[in-house]
mmCIF file of C-alpha atoms (C1' of nucleotides) in Angstrom:
data_model
loop_
_atom_site.group_PDB
_atom_site.id
_atom_site.type_symbol
_atom_site.label_atom_id
_atom_site.label_comp_id
_atom_site.label_asym_id
_atom_site.label_seq_id
_atom_site.Cartn_x
_atom_site.Cartn_y
_atom_site.Cartn_z
ATOM 1 C CA MET M 1 110.934 60.434 123.056
ATOM 2 C CA ARG M 2 110.134 60.093 126.499
ATOM 3 C CA ASP M 3 109.574 56.960 127.558
ATOM 4 C CA GLY M 4 106.109 54.826 127.007
ATOM 5 C CA GLN M 5 105.401 57.721 124.451
ATOM 6 C CA SER M 6 105.288 57.534 120.491
ATOM 7 C CA ILE M 7 107.191 59.933 118.430
ATOM 8 C CA GLU M 8 103.938 60.971 116.957
ATOM 9 C CA THR M 9 102.472 61.655 120.582
ATOM 10 C CA ASP M 10 105.802 63.284 121.600
ATOM 11 C CA ILE M 11 105.188 65.856 118.639
ATOM 12 C CA ALA M 12 101.293 66.618 119.377
ATOM 13 C CA THR M 13 102.574 67.392 123.205
ATOM 14 C CA THR M 14 105.450 69.782 121.804
ATOM 15 C CA MET M 15 103.233 71.138 119.372
ATOM 16 C CA LEU M 16 100.540 71.928 122.483
ATOM 17 C CA ASP M 17 103.369 73.386 124.879
ATOM 18 C CA TRP M 18 104.338 75.415 121.766
ATOM 19 C CA TYR M 19 101.121 76.757 121.212
ATOM 20 C CA ASP M 20 100.488 77.355 125.114
ATOM 21 C CA ARG M 21 103.462 79.861 124.974
ATOM 22 C CA HIS M 22 103.047 81.358 121.189
ATOM 23 C CA ALA M 23 99.452 80.975 120.213
ATOM 24 C CA ARG M 24 98.791 84.336 118.282
ATOM 25 C CA ASP M 25 95.228 86.046 119.464
ATOM 26 C CA LEU M 26 92.844 86.041 116.802
ATOM 27 C CA PRO M 27 89.352 87.707 117.065
ATOM 28 C CA TRP M 28 87.908 84.565 116.386
ATOM 29 C CA ARG M 29 89.914 82.711 118.409
ATOM 30 C CA THR M 30 89.102 81.443 121.795
ATOM 31 C CA SER M 31 91.884 81.426 123.944
ATOM 32 C CA ALA M 32 93.244 78.602 126.106
ATOM 33 C CA ALA M 33 92.892 80.516 129.212
ATOM 34 C CA GLU M 34 88.870 80.664 128.371
ATOM 35 C CA LEU M 35 88.974 77.349 127.546
ATOM 36 C CA ASN M 36 90.270 76.527 130.730
ATOM 37 C CA SER M 37 87.565 78.368 132.377
ATOM 38 C CA GLY M 38 85.496 76.731 131.053
ATOM 39 C CA ALA M 39 84.264 78.679 128.027
ATOM 40 C CA ARG M 40 83.345 77.359 124.912
ATOM 41 C CA PRO M 41 83.884 78.864 120.952
ATOM 42 C CA ASP M 42 81.114 79.990 119.011
ATOM 43 C CA PRO M 43 80.326 77.578 116.583
ATOM 44 C CA TYR M 44 79.344 80.638 114.423
ATOM 45 C CA ARG M 45 82.531 82.318 114.655
ATOM 46 C CA VAL M 46 84.351 79.722 114.043
ATOM 47 C CA TRP M 47 82.643 78.631 110.694
ATOM 48 C CA LEU M 48 82.373 81.941 109.597
ATOM 49 C CA SER M 49 86.097 82.771 109.954
ATOM 50 C CA GLU M 50 87.079 79.267 108.268
ATOM 51 C CA ILE M 51 85.265 80.192 105.453
ATOM 52 C CA MET M 52 86.567 83.647 105.103
ATOM 53 C CA LEU M 53 90.023 82.465 105.658
ATOM 54 C CA GLN M 54 89.707 79.761 102.884
ATOM 55 C CA GLN M 55 92.308 80.979 100.765
ATOM 56 C CA THR M 56 92.765 84.030 102.596
ATOM 57 C CA THR M 57 94.975 86.083 104.398
ATOM 58 C CA VAL M 58 94.211 86.500 107.766
ATOM 59 C CA ALA M 59 95.093 90.391 107.389
ATOM 60 C CA ALA M 60 92.878 90.313 104.442
ATOM 61 C CA VAL M 61 89.933 88.682 106.994
ATOM 62 C CA ARG M 62 89.976 90.720 110.018
ATOM 63 C CA ASP M 63 88.309 94.095 109.281
ATOM 64 C CA TYR M 64 85.858 91.555 107.328
ATOM 65 C CA PHE M 65 85.077 89.345 110.055
ATOM 66 C CA HIS M 66 84.829 92.325 112.416
ATOM 67 C CA ARG M 67 82.059 93.693 110.209
ATOM 68 C CA PHE M 68 80.107 91.082 109.443
ATOM 69 C CA THR M 69 79.952 89.694 113.461
ATOM 70 C CA THR M 70 79.227 93.318 114.063
ATOM 71 C CA ARG M 71 76.310 93.234 111.635
ATOM 72 C CA TRP M 72 75.157 89.590 111.607
ATOM 73 C CA PRO M 73 75.632 88.540 115.330
ATOM 74 C CA THR M 74 74.409 85.084 114.825
ATOM 75 C CA VAL M 75 73.570 82.650 112.551
ATOM 76 C CA ASP M 76 70.030 83.229 112.461
ATOM 77 C CA ASP M 77 70.518 86.916 111.810
ATOM 78 C CA LEU M 78 72.992 86.129 108.714
ATOM 79 C CA ALA M 79 70.146 83.797 107.459
ATOM 80 C CA ALA M 80 67.716 86.265 107.358
ATOM 81 C CA ALA M 81 69.831 88.999 105.498
ATOM 82 C CA PRO M 82 68.923 89.657 101.760
ATOM 83 C CA ASP M 83 71.163 88.447 99.572
ATOM 84 C CA GLY M 84 72.200 91.690 98.008
ATOM 85 C CA ALA M 85 73.355 93.072 101.834
ATOM 86 C CA VAL M 86 75.494 89.722 102.210
ATOM 87 C CA MET M 87 77.636 89.709 98.887
ATOM 88 C CA GLY M 88 78.073 93.459 99.892
ATOM 89 C CA GLU M 89 79.297 93.328 102.758
ATOM 90 C CA TRP M 90 82.043 90.424 101.025
ATOM 91 C CA ALA M 91 82.971 92.788 98.252
ATOM 92 C CA GLY M 92 86.274 93.006 98.038
ATOM 93 C CA LEU M 93 87.330 89.347 99.412
ATOM 94 C CA GLY M 94 87.217 87.566 96.683
ATOM 95 C CA TYR M 95 85.767 84.217 95.586
ATOM 96 C CA TYR M 96 82.402 85.312 95.925
ATOM 97 C CA ALA M 97 81.070 81.894 95.493
ATOM 98 C CA ARG M 98 82.155 81.559 99.496
ATOM 99 C CA ALA M 99 80.072 84.429 100.033
ATOM 100 C CA ARG M 100 76.953 82.794 97.959
ATOM 101 C CA ASN M 101 77.260 79.285 100.140
ATOM 102 C CA LEU M 102 77.736 81.160 102.998
ATOM 103 C CA LEU M 103 74.200 82.380 103.146
ATOM 104 C CA LYS M 104 72.760 78.663 101.794
ATOM 105 C CA CYS M 105 74.705 77.395 104.578
ATOM 106 C CA ALA M 106 73.282 80.149 107.130
ATOM 107 C CA ARG M 107 69.547 79.338 105.824
ATOM 108 C CA ILE M 108 70.129 75.798 106.379
ATOM 109 C CA VAL M 109 71.678 75.648 109.788
ATOM 110 C CA ALA M 110 68.904 78.397 110.624
ATOM 111 C CA GLU M 111 65.722 76.270 109.423
ATOM 112 C CA GLU M 112 66.627 72.951 109.750
ATOM 113 C CA HIS M 113 69.297 72.938 112.200
ATOM 114 C CA GLY M 114 67.270 75.226 115.162
ATOM 115 C CA GLY M 115 70.393 77.111 114.238
ATOM 116 C CA ARG M 116 73.042 75.092 116.122
ATOM 117 C CA PHE M 117 75.735 73.739 113.836
ATOM 118 C CA PRO M 118 76.222 69.889 113.968
ATOM 119 C CA ASP M 119 79.627 68.889 115.427
ATOM 120 C CA ARG M 120 80.160 65.926 113.191
ATOM 121 C CA TYR M 121 82.256 65.914 110.303
ATOM 122 C CA ASP M 122 79.818 64.403 108.244
ATOM 123 C CA ASP M 123 76.948 66.389 109.350
ATOM 124 C CA LEU M 124 79.447 69.331 108.701
ATOM 125 C CA ILE M 125 80.491 68.515 105.072
ATOM 126 C CA ALA M 126 77.455 68.089 104.228
ATOM 127 C CA LEU M 127 76.658 71.760 104.169
ATOM 128 C CA PRO M 128 77.206 74.160 101.100
ATOM 129 C CA GLY M 129 80.733 75.826 100.932
ATOM 130 C CA ILE M 130 82.249 73.491 103.667
ATOM 131 C CA GLY M 131 84.495 70.551 102.286
ATOM 132 C CA PRO M 132 87.276 68.341 103.875
ATOM 133 C CA TYR M 133 89.308 71.121 105.250
ATOM 134 C CA THR M 134 86.675 73.130 106.900
ATOM 135 C CA ALA M 135 84.216 69.835 108.098
ATOM 136 C CA ALA M 136 87.483 69.359 109.958
ATOM 137 C CA ALA M 137 88.062 72.673 111.494
ATOM 138 C CA ILE M 138 84.902 73.167 112.565
ATOM 139 C CA SER M 139 84.958 69.725 114.005
ATOM 140 C CA ALA M 140 88.056 70.222 116.144
ATOM 141 C CA ILE M 141 87.981 73.867 116.854
ATOM 142 C CA ALA M 142 84.658 74.529 117.806
ATOM 143 C CA PHE M 143 83.419 71.349 119.081
ATOM 144 C CA ASP M 144 86.595 69.218 120.255
ATOM 145 C CA ARG M 145 86.572 66.145 118.134
ATOM 146 C CA PRO M 146 89.724 64.742 116.754
ATOM 147 C CA GLU M 147 89.664 65.447 113.186
ATOM 148 C CA THR M 148 92.741 66.061 111.167
ATOM 149 C CA VAL M 149 92.681 69.221 109.282
ATOM 150 C CA MET M 150 94.729 69.460 106.014
ATOM 151 C CA ASP M 151 95.042 72.893 104.782
ATOM 152 C CA GLY M 152 98.563 74.656 102.908
ATOM 153 C CA ASN M 153 100.133 74.461 106.002
ATOM 154 C CA VAL M 154 99.395 71.080 107.596
ATOM 155 C CA GLU M 155 100.703 69.728 104.068
ATOM 156 C CA ARG M 156 103.977 71.419 104.283
ATOM 157 C CA VAL M 157 104.404 71.064 107.683
ATOM 158 C CA ALA M 158 104.228 67.292 106.885
ATOM 159 C CA ALA M 159 106.096 67.266 104.347
ATOM 160 C CA ARG M 160 108.996 68.878 105.577
ATOM 161 C CA LEU M 161 108.319 66.913 108.958
ATOM 162 C CA TYR M 162 108.972 62.881 106.522
ATOM 163 C CA ASP M 163 111.005 64.618 103.984
ATOM 164 C CA ILE M 164 108.665 63.923 101.847
ATOM 165 C CA HIS M 165 109.586 64.751 98.014
ATOM 166 C CA THR M 166 106.420 64.043 95.643
ATOM 167 C CA PRO M 167 104.765 66.953 94.480
ATOM 168 C CA LEU M 168 101.787 68.511 94.983
ATOM 169 C CA PRO M 169 99.205 67.666 94.489
ATOM 170 C CA ALA M 170 99.531 63.988 94.108
ATOM 171 C CA ALA M 171 101.159 63.694 97.320
ATOM 172 C CA LYS M 172 98.237 64.895 99.605
ATOM 173 C CA SER M 173 96.745 61.264 100.256
ATOM 174 C CA GLU M 174 100.160 60.343 101.721
ATOM 175 C CA LEU M 175 100.739 63.770 103.886
ATOM 176 C CA LYS M 176 97.091 63.096 105.200
ATOM 177 C CA ALA M 177 97.841 59.630 106.413
ATOM 178 C CA ARG M 178 100.914 61.538 108.547
ATOM 179 C CA ALA M 179 99.441 64.202 109.774
ATOM 180 C CA GLU M 180 96.367 61.411 111.250
ATOM 181 C CA LEU M 181 98.793 59.964 112.900
ATOM 182 C CA LEU M 182 99.617 62.921 114.584
ATOM 183 C CA THR M 183 96.446 64.323 115.680
ATOM 184 C CA PRO M 184 96.368 63.802 119.971
ATOM 185 C CA ARG M 185 92.751 62.987 121.066
ATOM 186 C CA LEU M 186 93.489 65.346 124.106
ATOM 187 C CA ARG M 187 92.856 68.954 122.890
ATOM 188 C CA PRO M 188 92.955 67.949 118.820
ATOM 189 C CA GLY M 189 90.893 71.593 118.182
ATOM 190 C CA ASP M 190 94.388 73.444 119.845
ATOM 191 C CA TYR M 191 96.174 71.406 118.213
ATOM 192 C CA ALA M 192 94.753 71.731 114.665
ATOM 193 C CA GLN M 193 95.146 75.598 115.299
ATOM 194 C CA ALA M 194 98.974 75.158 116.606
ATOM 195 C CA MET M 195 99.797 72.931 113.022
ATOM 196 C CA MET M 196 98.228 75.899 110.988
ATOM 197 C CA ASP M 197 100.200 78.550 113.496
ATOM 198 C CA LEU M 198 103.231 76.939 113.131
ATOM 199 C CA GLY M 199 102.804 76.870 109.314
ATOM 200 C CA ALA M 200 102.253 80.712 109.022
ATOM 201 C CA THR M 201 104.476 81.852 111.234
ATOM 202 C CA ILE M 202 107.603 79.356 111.524
ATOM 203 C CA CYS M 203 107.274 76.731 109.009
ATOM 204 C CA THR M 204 106.964 79.287 105.829
ATOM 205 C CA PRO M 205 106.596 78.410 102.438
ATOM 206 C CA LYS M 206 110.454 80.892 101.837
ATOM 207 C CA SER M 207 113.290 80.569 104.491
ATOM 208 C CA PRO M 208 111.319 79.004 107.259
ATOM 209 C CA ALA M 209 113.140 79.267 110.335
ATOM 210 C CA CYS M 210 113.685 76.092 111.784
ATOM 211 C CA GLY M 211 116.209 77.992 113.964
ATOM 212 C CA ILE M 212 113.474 78.827 116.612
ATOM 213 C CA CYS M 213 111.405 75.539 115.479
ATOM 214 C CA PRO M 214 109.514 73.266 117.977
ATOM 215 C CA LEU M 215 110.194 70.573 115.791
ATOM 216 C CA GLN M 216 113.154 70.860 114.525
ATOM 217 C CA SER M 217 114.263 67.791 116.559
ATOM 218 C CA PRO M 218 112.307 65.476 114.459
ATOM 219 C CA CYS M 219 112.311 67.521 111.703
ATOM 220 C CA ALA M 220 113.515 65.292 108.541
ATOM 221 C CA ALA M 221 114.337 67.616 106.082
ATOM 222 C CA ARG M 222 115.673 69.936 108.433
ATOM 223 C CA ARG M 223 118.264 67.103 109.166
ATOM 224 C CA ALA M 224 118.715 66.231 105.074
ATOM 225 C CA GLY M 225 118.605 70.616 104.554
ATOM 226 C CA THR M 226 115.094 70.277 101.948
ATOM 227 C CA ALA M 227 113.177 72.307 104.095
ATOM 228 C CA PRO M 228 113.092 75.473 102.461
ATOM 229 C CA GLU M 229 112.404 73.360 99.161
ATOM 230 C CA LEU M 230 109.412 71.461 100.116
ATOM 231 C CA PRO M 231 106.722 70.618 99.503
ATOM 232 C CA ARG M 232 107.249 70.332 96.166
ATOM 233 C CA LYS M 233 104.340 71.287 93.276
ATOM 234 C CA MET M 234 103.625 70.849 89.973
ATOM 235 C CA PRO M 235 104.613 73.638 87.439
ATOM 236 C CA LYS M 236 101.975 75.783 86.580
ATOM 237 C CA THR M 237 100.652 77.300 83.425
ATOM 238 C CA ALA M 238 100.896 81.107 82.321
ATOM 239 C CA LYS M 239 98.061 83.587 83.005
ATOM 240 C CA PRO M 240 96.346 84.427 79.319
ATOM 241 C CA THR M 241 95.666 88.518 78.839
ATOM 242 C CA ARG M 242 91.917 88.863 78.091
ATOM 243 C CA ARG M 243 89.896 92.280 76.950
ATOM 244 C CA GLY M 244 86.997 93.619 77.887
ATOM 245 C CA ILE M 245 84.856 96.634 77.897
ATOM 246 C CA VAL M 246 82.587 98.308 80.446
ATOM 247 C CA TYR M 247 80.280 101.327 80.021
ATOM 248 C CA LEU M 248 79.417 103.554 82.642
ATOM 249 C CA ALA M 249 76.219 105.155 82.395
ATOM 250 C CA CYS M 250 75.106 107.866 84.894
ATOM 251 C CA ARG M 251 71.658 109.083 84.775
ATOM 252 C CA ALA M 252 70.873 113.189 84.936
ATOM 253 C CA ASP M 253 69.701 112.503 88.719
ATOM 254 C CA GLY M 254 73.377 110.691 89.345
ATOM 255 C CA ALA M 255 72.154 107.173 89.634
ATOM 256 C CA TRP M 256 74.035 104.694 87.860
ATOM 257 C CA LEU M 257 73.489 101.727 85.530
ATOM 258 C CA MET M 258 74.248 98.560 87.362
ATOM 259 C CA GLU M 259 73.633 94.594 86.575
ATOM 260 C CA ARG M 260 73.260 91.816 88.633
ATOM 261 C CA ARG M 261 75.921 88.863 87.381
ATOM 262 C CA PRO M 262 74.799 85.627 87.354
ATOM 263 C CA ASP M 263 75.122 83.655 90.347
ATOM 264 C CA LYS M 264 77.295 81.034 88.374
ATOM 265 C CA GLY M 265 80.593 82.086 87.094
ATOM 266 C CA LEU M 266 83.419 85.167 87.448
ATOM 267 C CA LEU M 267 82.045 87.617 89.739
ATOM 268 C CA GLY M 268 79.176 85.586 90.407
ATOM 269 C CA GLY M 269 75.973 86.890 92.543
ATOM 270 C CA MET M 270 78.176 90.579 92.377
ATOM 271 C CA LEU M 271 76.967 93.782 91.271
ATOM 272 C CA GLY M 272 79.023 95.250 87.975
ATOM 273 C CA TRP M 273 78.889 97.271 85.116
ATOM 274 C CA PRO M 274 77.372 96.394 82.005
ATOM 275 C CA GLY M 275 79.714 95.697 79.511
ATOM 276 C CA SER M 276 81.237 93.071 76.800
ATOM 277 C CA ASP M 277 82.238 89.399 77.556
ATOM 278 C CA TRP M 278 85.850 88.569 78.420
ATOM 279 C CA LYS M 279 86.483 85.646 76.255
ATOM 280 C CA ASP M 280 88.503 88.366 73.750
ATOM 281 C CA GLY M 281 87.181 89.912 71.057
ATOM 282 C CA ALA M 282 84.062 90.390 71.858
ATOM 283 C CA ALA M 283 82.519 93.557 70.803
ATOM 284 C CA GLY M 284 79.944 94.454 72.995
ATOM 285 C CA ALA M 285 77.450 96.793 72.407
ATOM 286 C CA PRO M 286 76.349 99.645 75.081
ATOM 287 C CA PRO M 287 73.429 98.751 77.108
ATOM 288 C CA VAL M 288 71.837 102.021 75.860
ATOM 289 C CA SER M 289 72.062 104.689 73.300
ATOM 290 C CA ALA M 290 74.280 107.714 74.293
ATOM 291 C CA ASP M 291 76.942 109.642 73.128
ATOM 292 C CA TRP M 292 79.682 107.256 74.913
ATOM 293 C CA SER M 293 83.467 108.327 75.528
ATOM 294 C CA THR M 294 86.247 106.044 76.125
ATOM 295 C CA LEU M 295 89.019 106.890 78.474
ATOM 296 C CA ALA M 296 92.583 106.903 77.886
ATOM 297 C CA ALA M 297 93.675 104.927 81.051
ATOM 298 C CA GLU M 298 92.500 100.928 81.382
ATOM 299 C CA VAL M 299 91.528 99.041 83.924
ATOM 300 C CA ARG M 300 94.233 96.167 84.577
ATOM 301 C CA HIS M 301 93.491 93.418 87.120
ATOM 302 C CA THR M 302 94.884 89.779 88.013
ATOM 303 C CA PHE M 303 92.549 86.901 88.276
ATOM 304 C CA THR M 304 93.411 83.625 89.611
ATOM 305 C CA HIS M 305 94.176 81.942 86.134
ATOM 306 C CA PHE M 306 93.865 85.376 83.832
ATOM 307 C CA HIS M 307 95.155 88.946 82.989
ATOM 308 C CA LEU M 308 92.669 91.264 82.113
ATOM 309 C CA VAL M 309 92.672 94.588 80.149
ATOM 310 C CA LEU M 310 89.081 96.657 80.530
ATOM 311 C CA THR M 311 88.375 99.387 78.092
ATOM 312 C CA VAL M 312 86.684 102.184 80.263
ATOM 313 C CA ARG M 313 83.487 104.052 78.123
ATOM 314 C CA THR M 314 81.474 106.325 80.599
ATOM 315 C CA ALA M 315 78.201 108.670 79.603
ATOM 316 C CA THR M 316 75.485 110.813 81.040
ATOM 317 C CA VAL M 317 71.807 109.505 79.624
ATOM 318 C CA ASP M 318 68.701 111.088 79.934
ATOM 319 C CA MET M 319 66.060 110.560 82.947
ATOM 320 C CA GLY M 320 63.727 108.839 80.296
ATOM 321 C CA CYS M 321 66.100 106.108 78.809
ATOM 322 C CA ALA M 322 65.376 102.556 78.618
ATOM 323 C CA PRO M 323 68.474 100.422 79.059
ATOM 324 C CA GLU M 324 68.628 97.042 77.051
ATOM 325 C CA THR M 325 70.058 95.813 80.441
ATOM 326 C CA GLY M 326 70.296 95.918 84.138
ATOM 327 C CA PHE M 327 68.751 99.016 86.584
ATOM 328 C CA PHE M 328 69.755 101.989 87.761
ATOM 329 C CA ILE M 329 70.970 102.550 91.354
ATOM 330 C CA PRO M 330 70.085 106.080 93.180
ATOM 331 C CA ASN M 331 73.336 107.743 94.163
ATOM 332 C CA ARG M 332 72.289 107.643 97.392
ATOM 333 C CA ASP M 333 72.199 103.953 97.571
ATOM 334 C CA PHE M 334 75.200 103.636 95.682
ATOM 335 C CA ARG M 335 78.357 102.591 97.526
ATOM 336 C CA PRO M 336 81.538 101.384 95.750
ATOM 337 C CA SER M 337 83.037 99.300 98.449
ATOM 338 C CA GLU M 338 80.073 96.730 97.926
ATOM 339 C CA LEU M 339 81.534 96.002 94.207
ATOM 340 C CA PRO M 340 84.053 93.644 93.284
ATOM 341 C CA THR M 341 87.597 95.202 93.181
ATOM 342 C CA VAL M 342 87.584 95.019 89.535
ATOM 343 C CA MET M 343 84.677 96.823 89.113
ATOM 344 C CA ARG M 344 85.477 99.154 91.614
ATOM 345 C CA LYS M 345 89.350 99.833 89.508
ATOM 346 C CA ALA M 346 86.961 100.887 86.921
ATOM 347 C CA PHE M 347 84.836 103.385 88.849
ATOM 348 C CA ASP M 348 87.960 104.869 90.277
ATOM 349 C CA LEU M 349 89.002 105.382 86.929
ATOM 350 C CA CYS M 350 85.955 107.215 85.823
ATOM 351 C CA ARG M 351 86.025 109.222 89.030
ATOM 352 C CA GLU M 352 89.709 110.349 88.402
ATOM 353 C CA ARG M 353 88.588 111.831 85.033
ATOM 354 C "C1'" DT U 1 91.440 64.705 87.831
ATOM 355 C "C1'" DA U 2 92.135 69.445 86.395
ATOM 356 C "C1'" DA U 3 90.004 73.590 86.000
ATOM 357 C "C1'" DT U 4 87.773 76.921 87.813
ATOM 358 C "C1'" DC U 5 86.979 80.267 91.049
ATOM 359 C "C1'" DG U 6 89.729 87.068 93.414
ATOM 360 C "C1'" DT U 7 92.831 89.476 95.862
ATOM 361 C "C1'" DG U 8 96.664 92.092 97.953
ATOM 362 C "C1'" DG U 9 100.762 91.965 100.086
ATOM 363 C "C1'" DA U 10 105.405 90.285 100.084
ATOM 364 C "C1'" DA U 11 110.177 89.347 97.581
ATOM 365 C "C1'" DT C 1 107.042 93.866 86.863
ATOM 366 C "C1'" DT C 2 106.135 89.155 87.792
ATOM 367 C "C1'" DT C 3 106.099 85.848 90.616
ATOM 368 C "C1'" DC C 4 104.044 83.064 94.502
ATOM 369 C "C1'" DC C 5 100.644 82.307 97.663
ATOM 370 C "C1'" DA C 6 96.975 82.453 101.836
ATOM 371 C "C1'" DA C 7 93.140 78.229 107.152
ATOM 372 C "C1'" DG C 8 89.892 75.455 99.656
ATOM 373 C "C1'" DA C 9 85.726 74.078 97.746
ATOM 374 C "C1'" DT C 10 82.870 72.875 93.567
ATOM 375 C "C1'" DT C 11 81.919 70.468 89.560
#
DNA sequence: TAATCGTGGAA
DNA sequence: TTTCCAAGATT
């Protein structure tokens, strides 16, 4: 520790030095060089990236971020988009409540905030889809306000830095208190991104690269040899397996029978094939009378908390038929890329046959 | 507080 | 093949 500085200040300084040399070049990131030239981050791009990055890898987000910002360059553009267009563009990224809240939030910012994102934590967290992490991240990264971001990376770095063995989620409050003491007044946005970069590239969940870590000197877990086993977590319950049926009806003109799933619940707001519940045991009647055939292969898909095995049934139906549910999407408007992955898997099986 | 809510890549 | 996990929010 240098003269006149606390160990906390020293750690923050070390992280900023490391960030200046090793920051990753990401599409939504404003580089230190650009910031030094007076450029400011675009809060819209910071917000959009942070929503997409919730529980989602950088690799998965990249293309989605590019498509969204190309199609809707500003929050006003996004606010004016039809619901179905946004849900379709989000398809495949998962956690679809994020897309529904994204649109709600964009419309509030456009209509009630004049198209400008608020800069304060308390105002940001009041917006749909913005929780404690994202409010702090936007405030720090886009507006350089001294907020402490607590995501999985920072939790892991803090647990190791202070050798905290309390299992998550019980350890969250202690980890946050530790992390808050580290957040610097100078360049808090860069510091936040530095901590997350460190967690993503060096202080990784498995086999952390302690040998090249800028914090190896002050790290208590490194000293104790406990880094790889931290943070501890409560054991997870096993996933049950559920079953269901989907019906893929193709009309004589090539149109497909689909339905818009209700906003609440699994895959809410997304397009899907009519079918049974996935509660196990439910029969599920066909949406229209036809000569249905059952595919030999089944769809296997795993959600966050259960496995799903789907039986796929297909039929060709008449032009004049009147389904009990759903609507026909003309063949020229039908894009598998706008389906959630489990629904696209069912379509792919139907195609291969 | 605990459950719900997706997906794909890595080990 | 299975498990783990990734810049969490909501109810």
